[in-house]
Coordinates of C-alpha atoms in Angstrom, one line a residue:
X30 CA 91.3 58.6 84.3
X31 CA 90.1 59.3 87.9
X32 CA 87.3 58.1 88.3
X33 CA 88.6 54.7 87.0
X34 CA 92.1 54.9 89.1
X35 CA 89.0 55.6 92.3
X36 CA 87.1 52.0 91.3
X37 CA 89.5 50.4 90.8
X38 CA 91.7 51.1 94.4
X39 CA 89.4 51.9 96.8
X40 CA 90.4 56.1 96.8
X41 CA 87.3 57.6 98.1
X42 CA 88.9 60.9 99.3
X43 CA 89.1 63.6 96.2
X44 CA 92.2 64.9 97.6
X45 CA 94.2 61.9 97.7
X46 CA 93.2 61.3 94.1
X47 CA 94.2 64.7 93.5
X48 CA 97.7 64.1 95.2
X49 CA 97.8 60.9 92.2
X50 CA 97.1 62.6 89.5
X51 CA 100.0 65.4 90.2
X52 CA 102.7 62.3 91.2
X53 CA 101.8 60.6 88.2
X54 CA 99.7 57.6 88.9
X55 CA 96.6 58.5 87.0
X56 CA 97.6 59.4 84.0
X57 CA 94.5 62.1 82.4
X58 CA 92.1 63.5 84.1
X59 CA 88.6 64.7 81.6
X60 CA 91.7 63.8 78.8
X61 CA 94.1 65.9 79.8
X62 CA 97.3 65.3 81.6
X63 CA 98.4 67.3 85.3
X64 CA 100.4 69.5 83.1
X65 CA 97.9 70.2 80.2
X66 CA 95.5 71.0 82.8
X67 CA 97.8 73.6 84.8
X68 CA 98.0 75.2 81.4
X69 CA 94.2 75.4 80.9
X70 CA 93.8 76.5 83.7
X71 CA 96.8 79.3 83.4
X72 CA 95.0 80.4 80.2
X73 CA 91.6 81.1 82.4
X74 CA 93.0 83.1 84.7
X75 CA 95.1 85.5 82.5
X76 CA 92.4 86.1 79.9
X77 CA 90.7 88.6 81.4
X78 CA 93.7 90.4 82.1
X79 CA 94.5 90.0 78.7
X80 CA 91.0 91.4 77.4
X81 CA 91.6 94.4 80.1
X82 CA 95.0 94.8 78.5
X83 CA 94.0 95.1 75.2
X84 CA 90.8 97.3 75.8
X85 CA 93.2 99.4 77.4
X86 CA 95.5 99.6 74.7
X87 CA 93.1 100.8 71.8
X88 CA 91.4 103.3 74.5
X89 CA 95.2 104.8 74.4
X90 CA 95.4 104.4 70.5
X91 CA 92.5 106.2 70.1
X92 CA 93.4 109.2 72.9
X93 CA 96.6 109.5 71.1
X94 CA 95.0 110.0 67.3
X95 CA 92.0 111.5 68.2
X96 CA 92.2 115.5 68.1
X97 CA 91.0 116.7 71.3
X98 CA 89.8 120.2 72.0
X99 CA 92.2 122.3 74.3
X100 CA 90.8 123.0 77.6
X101 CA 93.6 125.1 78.9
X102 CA 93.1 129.3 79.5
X103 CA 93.1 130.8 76.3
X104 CA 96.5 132.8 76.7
X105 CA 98.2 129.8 77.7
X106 CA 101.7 129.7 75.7
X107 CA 101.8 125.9 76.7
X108 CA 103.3 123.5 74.3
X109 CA 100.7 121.2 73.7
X110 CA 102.2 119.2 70.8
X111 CA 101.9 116.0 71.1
X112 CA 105.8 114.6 70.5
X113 CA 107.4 117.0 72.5
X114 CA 105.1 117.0 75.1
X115 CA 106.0 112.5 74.9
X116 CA 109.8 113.6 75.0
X117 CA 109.9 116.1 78.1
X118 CA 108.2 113.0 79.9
X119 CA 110.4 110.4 79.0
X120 CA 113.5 112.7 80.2
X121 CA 111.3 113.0 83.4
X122 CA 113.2 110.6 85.6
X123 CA 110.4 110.7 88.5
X124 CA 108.0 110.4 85.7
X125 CA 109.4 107.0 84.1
X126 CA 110.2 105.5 87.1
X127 CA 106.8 106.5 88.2
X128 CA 105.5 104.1 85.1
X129 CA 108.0 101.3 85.7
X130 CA 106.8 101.7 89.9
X131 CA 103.0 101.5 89.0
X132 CA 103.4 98.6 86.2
X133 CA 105.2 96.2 88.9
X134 CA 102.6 97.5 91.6
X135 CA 99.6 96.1 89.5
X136 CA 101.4 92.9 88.9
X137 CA 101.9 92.6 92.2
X138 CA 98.7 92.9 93.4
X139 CA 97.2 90.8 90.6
X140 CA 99.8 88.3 91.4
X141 CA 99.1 88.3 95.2
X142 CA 95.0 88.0 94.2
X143 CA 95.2 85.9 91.8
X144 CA 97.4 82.8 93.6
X145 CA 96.7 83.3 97.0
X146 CA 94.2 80.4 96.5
X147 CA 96.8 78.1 94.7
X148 CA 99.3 79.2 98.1
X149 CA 96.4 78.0 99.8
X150 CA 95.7 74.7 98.2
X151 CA 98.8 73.9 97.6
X152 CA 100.6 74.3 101.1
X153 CA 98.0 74.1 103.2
X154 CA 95.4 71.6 101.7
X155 CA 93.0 74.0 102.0
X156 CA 90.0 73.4 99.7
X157 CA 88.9 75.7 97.2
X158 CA 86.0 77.4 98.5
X159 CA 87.6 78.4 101.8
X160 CA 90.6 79.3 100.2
X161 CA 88.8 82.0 98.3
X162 CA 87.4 83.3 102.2
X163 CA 91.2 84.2 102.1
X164 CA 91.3 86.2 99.4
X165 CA 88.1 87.9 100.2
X166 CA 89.4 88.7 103.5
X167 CA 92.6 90.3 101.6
X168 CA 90.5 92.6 99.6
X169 CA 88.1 93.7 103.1
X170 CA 91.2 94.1 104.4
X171 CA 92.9 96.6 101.1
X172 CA 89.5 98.6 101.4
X173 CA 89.5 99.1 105.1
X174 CA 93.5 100.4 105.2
X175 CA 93.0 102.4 102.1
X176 CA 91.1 104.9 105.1
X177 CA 94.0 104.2 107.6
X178 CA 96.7 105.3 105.1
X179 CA 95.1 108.3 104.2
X180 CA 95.1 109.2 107.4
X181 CA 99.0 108.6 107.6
X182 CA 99.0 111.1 105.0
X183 CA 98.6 113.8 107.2
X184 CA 101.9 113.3 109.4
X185 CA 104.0 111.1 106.6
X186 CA 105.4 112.3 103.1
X187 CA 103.5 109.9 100.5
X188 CA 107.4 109.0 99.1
X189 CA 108.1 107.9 103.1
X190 CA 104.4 106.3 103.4
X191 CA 105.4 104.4 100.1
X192 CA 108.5 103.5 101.4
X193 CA 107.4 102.1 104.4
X194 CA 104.2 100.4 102.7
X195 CA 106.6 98.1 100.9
X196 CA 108.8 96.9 103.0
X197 CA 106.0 96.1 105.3
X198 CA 104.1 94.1 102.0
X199 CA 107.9 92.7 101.7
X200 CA 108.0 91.2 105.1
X201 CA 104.4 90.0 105.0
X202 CA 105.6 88.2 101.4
X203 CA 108.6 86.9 102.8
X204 CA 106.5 85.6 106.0
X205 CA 104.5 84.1 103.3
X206 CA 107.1 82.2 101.2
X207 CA 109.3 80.7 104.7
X208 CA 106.2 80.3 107.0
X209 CA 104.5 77.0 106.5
X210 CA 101.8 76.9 108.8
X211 CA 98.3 79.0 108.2
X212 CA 100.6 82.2 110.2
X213 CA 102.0 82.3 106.3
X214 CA 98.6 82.3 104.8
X215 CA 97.1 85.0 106.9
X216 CA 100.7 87.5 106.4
X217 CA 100.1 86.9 102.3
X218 CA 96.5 88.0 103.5
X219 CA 98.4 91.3 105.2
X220 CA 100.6 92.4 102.4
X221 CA 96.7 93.8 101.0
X222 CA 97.0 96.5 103.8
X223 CA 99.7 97.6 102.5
X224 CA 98.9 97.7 98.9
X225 CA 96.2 100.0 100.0
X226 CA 97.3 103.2 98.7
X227 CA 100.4 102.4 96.9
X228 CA 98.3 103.2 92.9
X229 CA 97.5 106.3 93.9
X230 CA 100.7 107.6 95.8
X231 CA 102.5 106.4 93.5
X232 CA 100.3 108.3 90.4
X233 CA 100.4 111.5 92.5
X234 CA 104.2 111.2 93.3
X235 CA 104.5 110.9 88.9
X236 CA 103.0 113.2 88.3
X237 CA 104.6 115.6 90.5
X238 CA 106.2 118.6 88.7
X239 CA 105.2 117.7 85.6
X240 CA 102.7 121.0 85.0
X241 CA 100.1 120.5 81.9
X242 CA 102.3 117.5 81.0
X243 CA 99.9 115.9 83.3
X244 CA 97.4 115.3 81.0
X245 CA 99.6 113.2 78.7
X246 CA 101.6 111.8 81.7
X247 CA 97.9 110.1 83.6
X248 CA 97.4 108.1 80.8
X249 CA 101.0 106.9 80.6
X250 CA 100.2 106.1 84.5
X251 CA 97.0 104.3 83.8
X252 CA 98.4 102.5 81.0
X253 CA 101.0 100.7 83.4
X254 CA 98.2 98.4 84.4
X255 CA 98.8 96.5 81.6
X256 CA 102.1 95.4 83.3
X257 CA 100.0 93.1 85.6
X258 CA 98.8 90.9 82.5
X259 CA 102.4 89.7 81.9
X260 CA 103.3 89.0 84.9
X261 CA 100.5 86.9 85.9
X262 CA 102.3 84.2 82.9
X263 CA 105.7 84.9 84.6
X264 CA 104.6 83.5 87.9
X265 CA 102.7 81.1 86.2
X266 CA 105.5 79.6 84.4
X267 CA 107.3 79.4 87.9
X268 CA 104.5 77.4 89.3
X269 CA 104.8 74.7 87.2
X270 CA 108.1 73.8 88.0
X271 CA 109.0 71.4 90.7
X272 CA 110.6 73.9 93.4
X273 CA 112.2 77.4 92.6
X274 CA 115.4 79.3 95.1
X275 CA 115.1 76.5 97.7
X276 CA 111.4 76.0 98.2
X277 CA 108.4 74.8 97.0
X278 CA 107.3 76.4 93.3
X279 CA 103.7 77.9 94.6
X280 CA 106.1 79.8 97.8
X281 CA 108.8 80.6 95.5
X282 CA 106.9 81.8 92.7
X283 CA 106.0 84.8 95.2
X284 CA 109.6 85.9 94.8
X285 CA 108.5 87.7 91.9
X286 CA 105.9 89.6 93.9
X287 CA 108.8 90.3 96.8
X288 CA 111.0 91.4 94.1
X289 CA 108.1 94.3 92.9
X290 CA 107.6 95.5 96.2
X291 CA 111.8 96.1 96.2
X292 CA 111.2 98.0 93.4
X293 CA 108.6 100.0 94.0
X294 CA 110.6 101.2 97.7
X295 CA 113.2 102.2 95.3
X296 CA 111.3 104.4 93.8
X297 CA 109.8 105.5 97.0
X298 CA 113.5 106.8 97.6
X299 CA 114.1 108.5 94.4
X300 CA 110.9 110.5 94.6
X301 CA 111.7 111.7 98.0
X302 CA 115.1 113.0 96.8
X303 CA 113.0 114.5 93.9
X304 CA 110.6 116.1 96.1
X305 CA 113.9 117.4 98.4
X306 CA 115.5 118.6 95.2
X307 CA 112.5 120.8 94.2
X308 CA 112.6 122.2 97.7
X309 CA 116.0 123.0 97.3
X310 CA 115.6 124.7 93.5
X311 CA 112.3 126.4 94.7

């Protein structure tokens, strides 16, 4: 174990006995091998996401059985059933690809949070406790641009601002994965100001033209956060592999976050040809 491999050669410094343990040299550490532990570890983080996940899931169960007392005018001649109300979403292009846009946005952003500190460690030999000042600083910085955004709002169409939002959080991640000096740590700390306002363009853009489909089509939106709690064990998975496209597995398992932000500028584009469409037909 560790603290025998330390007696025995002389290692006083923690990290080079952490360096060891992940070559190989010392063989368990509290009787569990570099691998075993990764898992453990793997399991921590993605078990309150799970819990969230699943909480989430019966809240939906329940909203979708439960008979709930129409709130509409009473000469509405709104189809309220519950099936065909599921159906005229689902042939909703905007609206789907508003779902699929928000599910990869909360992975993203739980992906980005929840690894910055391994990026840190990792890469830079950062230890743990600073490495966390990181990914507080992230989060200051996602509440503070959350105000500068919605100011943006006021000149920028939210499909353009959503647009332009991701590929600025794709650079950032890019200049994250090829950067190896603390300039990539700080541009992964970035792509948080602009995640800022992507959950709720991206709910508002959804939901756009939908009518009283709305009320069935927010939770659809809100349910997309489960998306996050799989992707978590995606990322994971990529971490423990040796290196992953031509880098190192913590850089390259950010590939996966690059590759939401790409999707979510997609959908960026589609909703502003939506939005012209409607124009058009109006």
């Amino acid at each position: 174990n560790v603290q025998k491999y330390v007696e025995t050669n002389g290692v006083n410094a923690p990290a080079t006995a952490l360096q060891d343990f992940k070559d190989g040299k010392i063989d368990s550490f509290r009787g569990m091998t570099h691998k075993e532990l990764q898992q453990n570890d793997l399991k921590l983080v993605a078990m309150p996401y799970t819990v969230i996940g699943c909480v989430v899931l019966v809240v939906l169960v329940v909203f979708f059985v439960a008979k709930l007392p129409h709130t509409g005018a009473p000469d509405s001649d709104h189809d309220v059933h519950f099936g065909r109300t599921v159906k005229r979403l689902l042939t909703n292009p905007n609206y789907v690809g508003g779902v699929l846009a928000q599910t990869f946005y909360v992975g993203a952003q739980i992906m980005t949070w929840t690894f910055i500190i391994q990026y840190a460690e990792n890469e830079l030999g950062i230890d743990k406790a600073t490495a966390q000042n990181f990914n507080i600083m992230a989060m200051v910085i996602f509440l503070c641009s959350r105000f500068v955004c919605t100011f943006f709002l006021k000149y920028i169409a939210p499909s353009k601002l959503l647009m332009i939002l991701s590929a600025g959080a794709i650079a950032f991640m890019l200049g994250a994965i090829y950067i190896e000096t603390l300039t990539g740590l700080y541009s992964m700390v970035l792509v948080s100001a602009c995640m800022s306002l992507m959950f709720p363009t991206i709910y508002g853009l959804a939901l756009d033209g939908v009518g009283e489909d709305a009320k069935l089509g927010s939770a659809g939106l809100i349910f997309a956060i489960v998306g996050g709690v799989f992707m978590t064990r995606f990322q994971g998975q990529i971490l423990d592999m040796e290196s992953f496209m031509g880098t190192t597995a913590t850089r390259g398992s950010f590939f996966l976050v690059v590759l939401c932000f790409i999707i979510i500028a997609i959908y960026g584009y589609a909703a502003s040809r939506f939005s012209k469409k409607r124009e058009l037909a109006a």
